[in-house]
Structure formats: structure tokens, C-alpha cells
Coordinates of C-alpha atoms in Angstrom, one line a residue:
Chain A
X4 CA 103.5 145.6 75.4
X5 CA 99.9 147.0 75.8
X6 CA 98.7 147.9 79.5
X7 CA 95.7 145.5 78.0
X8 CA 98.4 142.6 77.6
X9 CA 98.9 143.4 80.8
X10 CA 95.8 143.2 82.3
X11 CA 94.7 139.7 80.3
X12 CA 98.8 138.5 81.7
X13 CA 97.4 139.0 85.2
X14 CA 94.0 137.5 85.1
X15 CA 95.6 134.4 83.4
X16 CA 98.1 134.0 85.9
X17 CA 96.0 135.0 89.2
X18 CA 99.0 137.4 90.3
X19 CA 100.2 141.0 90.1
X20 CA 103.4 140.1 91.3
X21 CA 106.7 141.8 90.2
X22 CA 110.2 140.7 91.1
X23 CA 112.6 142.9 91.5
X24 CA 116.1 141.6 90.4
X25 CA 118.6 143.2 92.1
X26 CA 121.7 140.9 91.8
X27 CA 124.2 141.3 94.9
X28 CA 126.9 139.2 94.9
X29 CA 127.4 139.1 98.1
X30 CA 124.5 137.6 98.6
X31 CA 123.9 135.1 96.0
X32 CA 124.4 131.3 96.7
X33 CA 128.1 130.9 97.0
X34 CA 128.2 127.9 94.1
X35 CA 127.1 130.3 91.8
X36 CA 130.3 132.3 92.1
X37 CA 132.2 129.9 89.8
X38 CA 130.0 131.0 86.9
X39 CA 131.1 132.7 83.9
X40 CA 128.4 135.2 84.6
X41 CA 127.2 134.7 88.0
X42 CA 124.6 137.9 87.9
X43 CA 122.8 135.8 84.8
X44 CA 122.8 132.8 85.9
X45 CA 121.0 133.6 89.5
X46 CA 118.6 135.4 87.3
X47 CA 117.9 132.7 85.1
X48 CA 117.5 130.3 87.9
X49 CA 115.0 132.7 89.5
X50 CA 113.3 133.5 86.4
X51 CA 113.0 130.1 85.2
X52 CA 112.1 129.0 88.9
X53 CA 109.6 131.6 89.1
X54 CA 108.0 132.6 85.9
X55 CA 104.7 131.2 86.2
X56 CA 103.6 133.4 89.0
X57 CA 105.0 136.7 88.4
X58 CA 103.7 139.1 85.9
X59 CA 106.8 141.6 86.0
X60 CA 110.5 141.1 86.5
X61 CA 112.2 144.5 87.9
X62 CA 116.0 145.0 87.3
X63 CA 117.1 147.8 89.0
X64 CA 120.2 148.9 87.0
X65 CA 122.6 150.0 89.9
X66 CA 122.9 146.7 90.9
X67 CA 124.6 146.0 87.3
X68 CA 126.2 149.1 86.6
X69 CA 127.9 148.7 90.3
X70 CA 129.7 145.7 88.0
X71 CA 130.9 147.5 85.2
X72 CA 130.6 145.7 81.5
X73 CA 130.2 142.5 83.2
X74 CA 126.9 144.4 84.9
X75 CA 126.0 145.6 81.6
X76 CA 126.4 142.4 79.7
X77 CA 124.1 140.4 83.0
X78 CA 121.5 143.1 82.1
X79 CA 121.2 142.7 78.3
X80 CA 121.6 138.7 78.7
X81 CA 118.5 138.9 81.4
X82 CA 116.1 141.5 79.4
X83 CA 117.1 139.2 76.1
X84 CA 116.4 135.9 78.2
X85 CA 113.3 137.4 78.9
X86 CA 112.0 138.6 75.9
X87 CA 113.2 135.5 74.1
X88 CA 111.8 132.9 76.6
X89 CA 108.6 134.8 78.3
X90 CA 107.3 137.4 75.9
X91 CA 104.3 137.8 77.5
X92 CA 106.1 139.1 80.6
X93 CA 105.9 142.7 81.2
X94 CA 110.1 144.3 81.8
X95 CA 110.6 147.1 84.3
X96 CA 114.3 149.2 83.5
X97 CA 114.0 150.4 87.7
X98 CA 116.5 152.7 86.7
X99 CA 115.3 156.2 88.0
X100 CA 116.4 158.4 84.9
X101 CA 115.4 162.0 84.1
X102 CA 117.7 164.5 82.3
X103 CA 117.6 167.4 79.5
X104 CA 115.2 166.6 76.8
X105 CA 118.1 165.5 74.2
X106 CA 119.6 163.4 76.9
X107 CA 115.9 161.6 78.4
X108 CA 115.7 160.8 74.5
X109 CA 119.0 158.7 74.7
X110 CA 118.1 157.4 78.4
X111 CA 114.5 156.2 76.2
X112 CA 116.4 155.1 73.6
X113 CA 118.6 152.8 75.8
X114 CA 115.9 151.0 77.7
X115 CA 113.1 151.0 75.2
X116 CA 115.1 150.0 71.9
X117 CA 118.0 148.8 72.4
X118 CA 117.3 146.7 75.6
X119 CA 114.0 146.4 74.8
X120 CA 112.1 147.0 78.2
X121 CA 108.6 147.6 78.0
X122 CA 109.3 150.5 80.7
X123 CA 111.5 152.3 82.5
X124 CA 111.0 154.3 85.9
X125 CA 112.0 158.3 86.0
X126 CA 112.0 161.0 88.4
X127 CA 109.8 163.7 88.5
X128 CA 112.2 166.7 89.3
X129 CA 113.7 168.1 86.0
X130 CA 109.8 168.5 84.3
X131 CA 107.9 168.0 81.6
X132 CA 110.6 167.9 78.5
X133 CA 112.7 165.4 80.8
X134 CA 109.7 162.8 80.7
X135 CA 108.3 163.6 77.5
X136 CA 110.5 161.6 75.7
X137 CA 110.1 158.9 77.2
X138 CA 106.2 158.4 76.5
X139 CA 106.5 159.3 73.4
X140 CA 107.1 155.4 72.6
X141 CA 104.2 153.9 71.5
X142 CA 103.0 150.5 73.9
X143 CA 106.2 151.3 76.2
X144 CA 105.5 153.0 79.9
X145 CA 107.3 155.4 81.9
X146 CA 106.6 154.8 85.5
X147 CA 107.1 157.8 87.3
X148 CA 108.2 158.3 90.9
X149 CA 105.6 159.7 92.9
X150 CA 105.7 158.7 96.5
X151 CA 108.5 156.1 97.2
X152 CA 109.0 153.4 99.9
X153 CA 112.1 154.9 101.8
X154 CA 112.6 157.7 105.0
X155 CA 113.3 160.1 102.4
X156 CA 109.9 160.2 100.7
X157 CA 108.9 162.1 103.9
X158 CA 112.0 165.0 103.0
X159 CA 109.8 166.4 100.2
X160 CA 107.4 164.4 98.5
X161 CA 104.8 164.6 101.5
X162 CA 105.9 168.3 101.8
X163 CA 102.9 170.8 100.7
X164 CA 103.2 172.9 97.2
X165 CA 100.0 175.3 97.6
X166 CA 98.4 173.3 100.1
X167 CA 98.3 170.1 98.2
X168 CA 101.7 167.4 98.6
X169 CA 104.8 167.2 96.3
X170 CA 103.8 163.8 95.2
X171 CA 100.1 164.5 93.9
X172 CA 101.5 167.9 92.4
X173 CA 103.8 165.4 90.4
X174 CA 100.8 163.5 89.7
X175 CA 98.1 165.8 88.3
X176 CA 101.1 168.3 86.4
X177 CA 102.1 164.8 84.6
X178 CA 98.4 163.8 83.7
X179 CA 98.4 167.2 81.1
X180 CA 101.6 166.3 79.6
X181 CA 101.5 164.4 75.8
X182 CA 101.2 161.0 75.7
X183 CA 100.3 160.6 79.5
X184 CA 98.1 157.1 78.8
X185 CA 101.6 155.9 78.9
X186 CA 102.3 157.2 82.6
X187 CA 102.6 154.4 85.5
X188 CA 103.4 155.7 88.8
X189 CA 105.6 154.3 91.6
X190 CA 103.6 154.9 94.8
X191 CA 104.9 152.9 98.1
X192 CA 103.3 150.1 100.2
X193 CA 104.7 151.4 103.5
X194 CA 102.1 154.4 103.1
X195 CA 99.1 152.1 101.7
X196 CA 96.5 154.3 102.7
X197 CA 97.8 157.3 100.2
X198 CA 97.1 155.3 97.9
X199 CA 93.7 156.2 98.5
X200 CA 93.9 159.6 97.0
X201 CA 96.0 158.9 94.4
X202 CA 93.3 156.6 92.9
X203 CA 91.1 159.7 93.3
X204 CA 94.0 161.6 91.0
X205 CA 94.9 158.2 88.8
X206 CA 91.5 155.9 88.5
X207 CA 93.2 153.8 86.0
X208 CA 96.7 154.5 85.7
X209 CA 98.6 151.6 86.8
X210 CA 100.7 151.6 89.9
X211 CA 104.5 150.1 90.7
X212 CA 104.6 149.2 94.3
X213 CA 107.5 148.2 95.9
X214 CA 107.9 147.8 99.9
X215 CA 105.8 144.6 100.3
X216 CA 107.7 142.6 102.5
X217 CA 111.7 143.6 103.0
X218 CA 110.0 147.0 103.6
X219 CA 107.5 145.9 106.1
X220 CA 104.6 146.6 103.6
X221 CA 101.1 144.8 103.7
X222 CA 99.5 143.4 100.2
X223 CA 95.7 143.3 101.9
X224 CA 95.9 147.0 102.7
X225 CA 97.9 148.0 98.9
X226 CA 95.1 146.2 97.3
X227 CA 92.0 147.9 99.7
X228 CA 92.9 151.2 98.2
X229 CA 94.8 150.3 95.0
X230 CA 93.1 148.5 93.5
X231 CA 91.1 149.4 90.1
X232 CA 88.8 147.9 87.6
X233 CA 91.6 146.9 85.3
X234 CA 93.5 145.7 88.9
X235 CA 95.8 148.8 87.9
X236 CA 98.8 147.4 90.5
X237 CA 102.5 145.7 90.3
X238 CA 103.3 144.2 93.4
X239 CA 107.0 144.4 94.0
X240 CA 108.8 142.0 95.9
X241 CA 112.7 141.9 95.5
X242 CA 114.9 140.9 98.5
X243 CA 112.4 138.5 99.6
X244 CA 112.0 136.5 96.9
X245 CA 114.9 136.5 95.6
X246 CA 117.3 136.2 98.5
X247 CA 115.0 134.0 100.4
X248 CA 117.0 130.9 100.1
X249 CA 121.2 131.1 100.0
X250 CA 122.6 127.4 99.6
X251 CA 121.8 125.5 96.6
X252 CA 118.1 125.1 96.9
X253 CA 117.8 129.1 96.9
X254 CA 115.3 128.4 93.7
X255 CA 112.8 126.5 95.6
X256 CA 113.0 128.7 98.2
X257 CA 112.6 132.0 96.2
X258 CA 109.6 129.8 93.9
X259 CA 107.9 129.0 97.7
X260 CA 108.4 132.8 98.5
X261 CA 106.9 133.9 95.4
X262 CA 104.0 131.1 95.3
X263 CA 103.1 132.2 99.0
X264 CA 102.5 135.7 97.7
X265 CA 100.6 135.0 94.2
X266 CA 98.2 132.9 96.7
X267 CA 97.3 135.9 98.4
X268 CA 97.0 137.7 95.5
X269 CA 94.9 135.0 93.9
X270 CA 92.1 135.1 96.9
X271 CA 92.4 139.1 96.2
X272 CA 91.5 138.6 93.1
X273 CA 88.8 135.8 93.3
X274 CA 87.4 137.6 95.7
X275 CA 86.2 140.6 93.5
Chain O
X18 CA 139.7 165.0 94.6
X19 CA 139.7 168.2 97.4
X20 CA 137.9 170.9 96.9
X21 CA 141.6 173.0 97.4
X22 CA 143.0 170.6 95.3
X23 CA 140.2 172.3 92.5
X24 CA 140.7 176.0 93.5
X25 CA 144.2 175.6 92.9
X26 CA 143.7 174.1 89.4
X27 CA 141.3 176.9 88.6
X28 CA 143.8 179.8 89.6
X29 CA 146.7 178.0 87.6
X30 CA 144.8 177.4 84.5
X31 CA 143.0 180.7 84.9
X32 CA 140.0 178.4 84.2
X33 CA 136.6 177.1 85.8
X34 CA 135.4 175.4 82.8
X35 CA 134.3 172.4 82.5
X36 CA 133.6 170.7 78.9
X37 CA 130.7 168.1 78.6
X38 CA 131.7 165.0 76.4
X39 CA 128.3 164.4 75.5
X40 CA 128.7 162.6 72.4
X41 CA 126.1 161.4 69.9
X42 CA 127.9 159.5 66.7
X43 CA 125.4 161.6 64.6
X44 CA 127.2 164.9 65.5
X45 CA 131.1 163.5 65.1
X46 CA 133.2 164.2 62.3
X47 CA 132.5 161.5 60.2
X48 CA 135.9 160.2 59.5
X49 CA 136.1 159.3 63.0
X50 CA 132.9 156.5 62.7
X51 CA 135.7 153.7 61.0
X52 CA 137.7 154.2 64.1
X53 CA 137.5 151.0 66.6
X54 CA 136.1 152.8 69.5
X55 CA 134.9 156.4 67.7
X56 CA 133.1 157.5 71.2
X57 CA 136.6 157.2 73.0
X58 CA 138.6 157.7 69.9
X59 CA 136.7 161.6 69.9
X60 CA 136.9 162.0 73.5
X61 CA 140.6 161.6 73.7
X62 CA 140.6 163.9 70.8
X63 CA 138.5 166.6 72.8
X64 CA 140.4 166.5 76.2
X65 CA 143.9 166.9 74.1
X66 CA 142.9 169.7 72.1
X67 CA 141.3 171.2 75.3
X68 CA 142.6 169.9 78.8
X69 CA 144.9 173.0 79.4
X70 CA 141.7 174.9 79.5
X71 CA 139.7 172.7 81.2
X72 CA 139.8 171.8 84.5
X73 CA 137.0 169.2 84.7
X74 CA 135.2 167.0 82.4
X75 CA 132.3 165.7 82.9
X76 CA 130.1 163.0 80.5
X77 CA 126.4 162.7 80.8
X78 CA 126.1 158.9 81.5
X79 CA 122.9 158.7 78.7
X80 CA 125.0 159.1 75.7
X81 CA 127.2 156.0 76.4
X82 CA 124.3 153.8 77.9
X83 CA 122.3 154.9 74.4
X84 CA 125.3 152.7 72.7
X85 CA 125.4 149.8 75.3
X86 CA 128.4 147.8 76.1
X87 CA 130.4 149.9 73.5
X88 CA 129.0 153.0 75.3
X89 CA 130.3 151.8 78.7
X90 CA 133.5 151.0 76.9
X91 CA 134.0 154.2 76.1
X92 CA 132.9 155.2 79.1
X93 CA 135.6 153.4 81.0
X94 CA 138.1 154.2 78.6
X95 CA 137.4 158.1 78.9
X96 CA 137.5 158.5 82.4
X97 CA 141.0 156.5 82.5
X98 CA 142.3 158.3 80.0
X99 CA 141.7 161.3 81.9
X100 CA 142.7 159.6 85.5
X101 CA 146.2 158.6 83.7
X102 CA 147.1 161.4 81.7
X103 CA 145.1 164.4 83.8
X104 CA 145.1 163.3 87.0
X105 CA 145.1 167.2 88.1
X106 CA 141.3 167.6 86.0
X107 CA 138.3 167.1 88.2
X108 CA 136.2 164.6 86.8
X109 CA 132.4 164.5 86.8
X110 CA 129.5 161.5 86.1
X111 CA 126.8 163.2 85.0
X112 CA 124.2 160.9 85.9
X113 CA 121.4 161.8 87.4
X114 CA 120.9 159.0 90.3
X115 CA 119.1 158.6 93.3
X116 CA 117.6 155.8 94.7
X117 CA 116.9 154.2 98.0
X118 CA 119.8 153.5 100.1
X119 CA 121.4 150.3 99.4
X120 CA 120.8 151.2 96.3
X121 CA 122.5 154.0 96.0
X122 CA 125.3 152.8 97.6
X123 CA 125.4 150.1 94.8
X124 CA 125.1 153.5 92.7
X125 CA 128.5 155.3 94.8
X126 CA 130.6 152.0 94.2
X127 CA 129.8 152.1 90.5
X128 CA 130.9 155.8 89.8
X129 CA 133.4 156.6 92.6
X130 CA 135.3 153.3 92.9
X131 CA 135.1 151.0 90.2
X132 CA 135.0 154.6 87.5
X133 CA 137.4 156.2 89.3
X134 CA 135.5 159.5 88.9
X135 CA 135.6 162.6 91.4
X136 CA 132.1 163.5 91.4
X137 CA 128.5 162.5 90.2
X138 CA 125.2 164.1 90.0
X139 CA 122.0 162.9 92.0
X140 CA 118.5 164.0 92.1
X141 CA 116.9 165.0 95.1
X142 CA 113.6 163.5 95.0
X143 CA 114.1 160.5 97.0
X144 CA 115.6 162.9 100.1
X145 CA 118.1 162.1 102.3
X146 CA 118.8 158.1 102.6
X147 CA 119.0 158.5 98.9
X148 CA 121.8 161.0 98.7
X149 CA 124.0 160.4 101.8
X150 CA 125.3 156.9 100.8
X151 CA 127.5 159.2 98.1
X152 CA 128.1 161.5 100.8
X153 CA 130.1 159.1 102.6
X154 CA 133.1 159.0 100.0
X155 CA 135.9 160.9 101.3
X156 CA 137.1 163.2 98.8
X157 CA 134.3 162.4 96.3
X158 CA 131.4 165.0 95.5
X159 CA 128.0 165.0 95.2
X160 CA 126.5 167.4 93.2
X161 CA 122.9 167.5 93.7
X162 CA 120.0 168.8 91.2
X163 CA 118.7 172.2 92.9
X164 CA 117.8 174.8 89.5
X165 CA 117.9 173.0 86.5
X166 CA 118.4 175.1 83.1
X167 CA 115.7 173.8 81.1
X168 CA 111.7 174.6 80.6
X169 CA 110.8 171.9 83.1
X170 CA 112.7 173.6 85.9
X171 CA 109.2 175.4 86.3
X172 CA 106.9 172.4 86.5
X173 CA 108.4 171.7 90.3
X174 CA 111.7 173.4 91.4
X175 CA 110.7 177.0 91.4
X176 CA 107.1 176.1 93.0
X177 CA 107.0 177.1 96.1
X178 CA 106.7 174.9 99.5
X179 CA 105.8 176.9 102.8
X180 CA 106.4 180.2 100.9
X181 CA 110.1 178.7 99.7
X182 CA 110.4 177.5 96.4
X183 CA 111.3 173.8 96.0
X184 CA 114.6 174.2 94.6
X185 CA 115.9 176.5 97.4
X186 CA 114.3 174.0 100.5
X187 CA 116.4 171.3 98.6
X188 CA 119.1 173.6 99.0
X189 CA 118.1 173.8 102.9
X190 CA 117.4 170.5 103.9
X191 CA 120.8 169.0 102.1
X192 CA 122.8 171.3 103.9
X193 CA 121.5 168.9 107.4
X194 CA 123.1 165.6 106.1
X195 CA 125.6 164.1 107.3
X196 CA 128.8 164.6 105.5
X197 CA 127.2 168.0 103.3
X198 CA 130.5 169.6 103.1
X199 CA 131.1 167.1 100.3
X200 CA 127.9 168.7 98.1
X201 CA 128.2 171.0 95.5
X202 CA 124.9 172.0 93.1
X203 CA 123.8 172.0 90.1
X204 CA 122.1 175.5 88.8
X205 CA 121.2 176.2 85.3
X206 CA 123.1 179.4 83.9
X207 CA 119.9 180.4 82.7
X208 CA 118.2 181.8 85.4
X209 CA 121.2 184.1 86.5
X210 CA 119.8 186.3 88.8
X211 CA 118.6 183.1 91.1
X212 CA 122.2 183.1 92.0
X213 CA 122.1 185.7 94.3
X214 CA 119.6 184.2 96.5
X215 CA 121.1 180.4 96.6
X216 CA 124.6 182.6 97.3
X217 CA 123.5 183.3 100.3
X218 CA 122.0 179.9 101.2
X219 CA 125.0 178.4 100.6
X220 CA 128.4 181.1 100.3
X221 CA 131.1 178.8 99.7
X222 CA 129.5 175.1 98.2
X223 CA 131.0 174.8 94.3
X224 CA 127.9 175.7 91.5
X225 CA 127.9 173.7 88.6
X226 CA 126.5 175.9 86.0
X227 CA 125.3 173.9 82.6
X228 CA 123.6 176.3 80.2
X229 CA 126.1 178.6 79.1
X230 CA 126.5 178.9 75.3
X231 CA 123.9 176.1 73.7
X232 CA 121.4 177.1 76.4
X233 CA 121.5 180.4 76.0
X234 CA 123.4 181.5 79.4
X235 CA 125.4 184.9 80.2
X236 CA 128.7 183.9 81.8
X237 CA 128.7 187.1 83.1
X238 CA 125.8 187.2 84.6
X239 CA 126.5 183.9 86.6
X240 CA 130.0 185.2 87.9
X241 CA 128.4 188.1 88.8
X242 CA 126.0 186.4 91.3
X243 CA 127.4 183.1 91.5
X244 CA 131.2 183.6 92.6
X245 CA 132.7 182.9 96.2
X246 CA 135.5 183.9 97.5
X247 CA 137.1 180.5 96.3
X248 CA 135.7 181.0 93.3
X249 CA 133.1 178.2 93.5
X250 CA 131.7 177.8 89.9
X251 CA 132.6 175.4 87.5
X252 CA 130.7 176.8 83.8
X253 CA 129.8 173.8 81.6
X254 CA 129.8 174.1 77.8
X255 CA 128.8 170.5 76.3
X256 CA 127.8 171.8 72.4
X257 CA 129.0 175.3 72.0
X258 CA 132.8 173.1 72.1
X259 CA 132.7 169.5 71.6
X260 CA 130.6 170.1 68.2
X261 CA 132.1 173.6 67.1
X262 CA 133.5 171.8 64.0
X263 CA 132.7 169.0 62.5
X264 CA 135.0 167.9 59.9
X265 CA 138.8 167.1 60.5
X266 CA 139.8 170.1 62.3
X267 CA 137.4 169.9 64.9
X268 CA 139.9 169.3 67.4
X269 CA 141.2 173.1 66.6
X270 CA 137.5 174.3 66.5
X271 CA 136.7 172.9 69.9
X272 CA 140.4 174.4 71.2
X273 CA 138.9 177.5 70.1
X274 CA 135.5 177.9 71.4
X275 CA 137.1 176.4 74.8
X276 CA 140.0 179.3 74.3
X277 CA 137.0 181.9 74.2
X278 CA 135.4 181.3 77.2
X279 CA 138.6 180.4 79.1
X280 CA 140.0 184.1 78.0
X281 CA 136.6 185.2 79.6
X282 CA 137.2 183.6 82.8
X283 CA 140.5 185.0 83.2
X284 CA 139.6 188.3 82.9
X285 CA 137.0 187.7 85.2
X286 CA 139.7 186.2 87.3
X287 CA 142.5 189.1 86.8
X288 CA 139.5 191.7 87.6
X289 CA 138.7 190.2 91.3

């Protein structure tokens, strides 16, 4: 998909909204546990429940490998549900990869061809050749970790490399590597006004954004200094959309979760 | 697995290799691709030509996700094989992972319990809530990215924070989690003189040095620098053995190759 897809996705719908799907079964509606594949058919009810106001769905894949083959087989029936049934909606892999050059080539190869998400989130540490492969894939994105949404962040990301922080290091080293007009970058809403510089460092790159909600995020302050001309943001919401309903109505309860946020988001956006 | 537990294989064997089953169906003997399951059907191959000089194994998870569901087969079936038949071998999930916390507890479960293996590699971006929930295991190690041993290693990990470079306050800050004794690191064979400063950061922590052979690496430089007084190295060789033949005697190539640097060792080993 092209970030311009994108863009004409989210002013059709009146939303930026991603929804992370990341399939406990601990916490899915009990009934569902009878299923033949319990992790695809919450998905599916959520997707189908849901699809209208979300631009993005977000598996992140520990939740499937933590299942095995069955984990693996919920993933590839959810990304083919999706590409089958909403073709216009953007797929994030949140799977956090990054290895040596040969082996980020078979991580791209994976998520971009044969599961066939339009992008896949990596981690910064391991360089340049670990992420080069990954944009070189032509209308696919790699959305790299910059500043993320948990304690940890603050253990080195925040931490200064010649006077300037880990995360917009990361930033400005990965805007000179090829291909880089395929970078997204995950930056977190629990630190909203960062996001503030990095739009100084990224004007248009888009930006992954998870921590609204669950996290304790707020969407009026992401948007104040996130957003761009071409909107440029992916609001993620997992645990709260998902999970916000447990007994058999848990689809109108994750569609009244999700509706309550594309609303704001719709005012955001009328509003420019 | 305990770390004694690994010393004492390494003194029997007269060994601290470990062989990376990183295997890509272009590279295998051809004869092998009407096989069933030819990803398992070379690994077993591989660990019974070599396991006497091995003693650990470790796949990098990107070559079996590149193949899917038949990839995780393989996966599965690899990592039993060696629990069954090898339960002494110290097994290793090269994967890379590291997430926010529930997430990568999702991440622990997946490698540790439902795998079975010993050990799994994490990246240290997301900081501490992202590495301790594999900490936790009892008996289970995390080895944690510090030096890597490719080009991008300089893009981040030998910059320098507060006058330290990154890779050696990763080194520092790990060693305050909870549960650290159950960390080991992973430092690329080849920068072998950095040894001798992340020695003395950490004396007695297990390295796990990849690099050696295909990369380019001195295995006597690394012992050199790198060895504690229980040893504490385990030398990865993923190429320069799994692919040192390629027809139908590649089972006595690999043998080989692993015989050469096992003879190495034990010299090394005898001379202490």
C-alpha cells in the first residue's frame, strides 16, 4: 500500500485509528473458547465489528507465537481475512525484528511476502544493514522504534549520545539510509510533547502511536504536536478496544470503544 | 539449563562451540528438498554429524518464520529433537525480542515453555520492563544484544553516552535488574580486542560470540580477551559448518569444519 492510500483511507473514514490485535486467551469472551480457532474468530468478530472506523489493524506477533502453530495459523488466517475482505486497510506485523543483514532479509521476507503486511515494526539497535532490507520493498513500510510507550524507554532512549537523545539519534542516522521514504516511526503517547521535536526531525514521516488509553495516553495532546499536513499519525489502541467488553456482546462493546475514539478523531480532523 | 550444568559440558566435550542451524533451502544439498520436512530433515542431519562437538545449538528464529507454518514445524521439531536425544546440549532461540512487558512475557512463554529452549536472545532497546519478564525463568537465559558483529554495530552501540559507549552502559544498566545473574551477552567476534573492556564489566557472565569463521573473526583473539575462569564463551559458527558441503556428504563436511575449531578449543582448553 502507498503512504498516499493511506492518507485518502483516513480522510474517507474520518479516523487514524489503529487496533492492536493482541489475542490473549485468557481474556477473550469465554464462549469463544469452544472454537476451532479461538484467536481467529475473536479477530474476525472485532474486525468485522470494527472495520469501518479503523484505518490500521496491529497484530503484535508474541501474542501468536506464545501459541505455537495454532498462533501461527490465527496470524496468517487474520492478515489473509484482511487482505481478502478490507484491502484498503493498512497491516502492521508489530513484531519488533532486527538481525544480521541476510537474516532482516528473511524477517522482510516473512511479513512483507509471504504474510503479506504492508509493514512491519523493527528495532533500531543492530544498524543500518539490519533495517535496510526491510525498505527495500517497494510501497511496504518499516516502522521503526524510536521512543516507545513503556518505563524502559527512559533506560536509554532518552539517554544523551553527543548531547542530543538516543531516540532522535535513531531518527536522523535512519533518514540517510536508502530507501528511507519508507521509514514510519513508533514514537509513544505517554510522552506527547516529544513529539514535538520529532516532527522538527520527521515533517512527514508518518508516526505509530501506541499508549492512548491502556497506557494512560491523551489523543488531543498526540494530535497538537503530531500532527502533519498529510495527518502523518496511527493512533493505537489495543487493550481497550479490544478487551473492552468480555461476555458475548464484547463486539458491541469493542465497536462503542472504537466509535468513541474515531469521534474524537473526527472533530480533530474537521477541525483543521 | 544451569550455568554449571554448561561448564561441565564444555570441559567434557573439550568444546564451547555452538553451531547455528540457520538454514535457507537455497543452500541445502539438493537431494534433501523431496524430503517431507527438508528444514528438520537437515537439522537432524547437522546435530548428528556434529552434537559430540557441540555443546549448544542455537537457530535464528528468521529462517523458519521466512517458511511459515512449515518453518515453525521445523522449528518445533528441531528443538525436540535435541531436548530428547541431547538433553545435555544447551539450546539457544536466536531471536532477537523485546517488547513491552506483558508482552514479553507472552514472548518468554513462547520460547522457554511451550519450545522448551534454554536460552533466547533480546534486544535492549526497550530497557528494563522489556527484558526482565525472561529474566524471571529459573534456569532459562537471557542473552542480551550488547556488541553486535556486523557494520551497523557502529551506527549506535559503540557511540558514546556520557563518555561510555552505548553497548557498554547496556552492559551496566542490565547488570541492576532483577534476576541478572540469569544474563549472558551477545558480542560479535569481530571486534576482539572490545573484550577486554566488557571482561571487566562483567568477569564471569557467559559471551556469546557469533562472527567467527563467515564473519571474519580470530578465535584466538576472542579467548584471549574473552575467557573467565569458567570459561564463559560459547563461539558460534552458523556457515563456515552447516554449509561446508553441499552435496551428499555434507554431513561429513560439516563434522569436519566443527572438528577444526573444536581441536582449537581444546588446545586452548589443555593450555589454561
Amino acid at each position: 500500500m502507498t503512504t498516499e492510500e493511506l492518507v485518502a483511507q483516513i480522510h474517507k473514514k474520518k479516523s487514524f485509528l489503529c487496533i492492536g490485535l493482541d489475542v490473549d486467551l485468557n481474556k477473550v469472551p469465554k464462549h469463544l473458547l469452544t472454537e476451532e480457532d479461538p484467536i481467529f474468530a475473536f479477530n474476525k468478530v472485532i474486525i468485522d465489528a470494527t472495520h469501518h472506523l479503523a484505518v490500521a489493524y496491529k497484530p503484535n506477533t508474541a501474542f501468536y507465537e506464545a501459541y505455537g502453530i495454532k498462533g501461527w495459523k490465527a496470524l496468517e488466517k487474520t492478515i489473509q481475512y484482511l487482505n481478502k475482505n478490507h484491502p484498503e486497510i493498512f497491516t502492521i506485523a508489530d513484531a519488533k525484528r532486527g538481525d544480521i543483514g541476510n537474516t532482516s532479509s528473511m524477517y522482510a521476507k516473512a511479513f512483507f511476502e509471504d504474510l503479506g503486511f504492508d509493514s512491519v515494526t523493527t528495532a533500531p539497535y543492530m544498524g543500518k544493514d539490519s533495517i535496510e532490507p526491510f525498505l527495500n520493498f517497494k510501497d511496504k513500510h518499516t516502522i521503526l522504534l524510536a521512543l516507545t510507550s513503556n518505563k524502559g524507554a527512559f533506560d536509554f532512549q532518552t539517554r544523551k549520545i553527543d548531547g542530543k537523545e538516543v531516540y532522535k539519534t535513531v531518527i536522523e542516522i535512519s533518514k540517510t539510509w536508502e530507501n528511507s521514504q519508507n521509514l514510519m516511526y513508533v514514537v509513544g503517547a505517554t510522552k506527547a510533547s516529544y513529539l514535538k521535536d520529532i516532527r522538527k526531525l520527521v515533517p512527514n514521516n508518518f508516526l505509530l502511536v501506541p499508549g492512548v488509553g491502556a497506557q494512560g495516553g491523551s489523543l488531543r495532546e498526540v494530535c497538537k504536536y503530531g500532527l502533519s499536513s498529510n495527518i502523518g499519525l496511527l493512533i493505537n489502541s489495543s487493550r481497550g478496544i479490544i478487551y473492552a467488553g468480555n461476555n458475548k456482546d464484547f463486539a458491541q462493546a469493542a465497536r462503542s470503544a472504537a466509535k468513541e475514539l474515531q469521534t474524537q478523531m473526527q472533530e480533530i480532523l474537521d477541525a483543521l
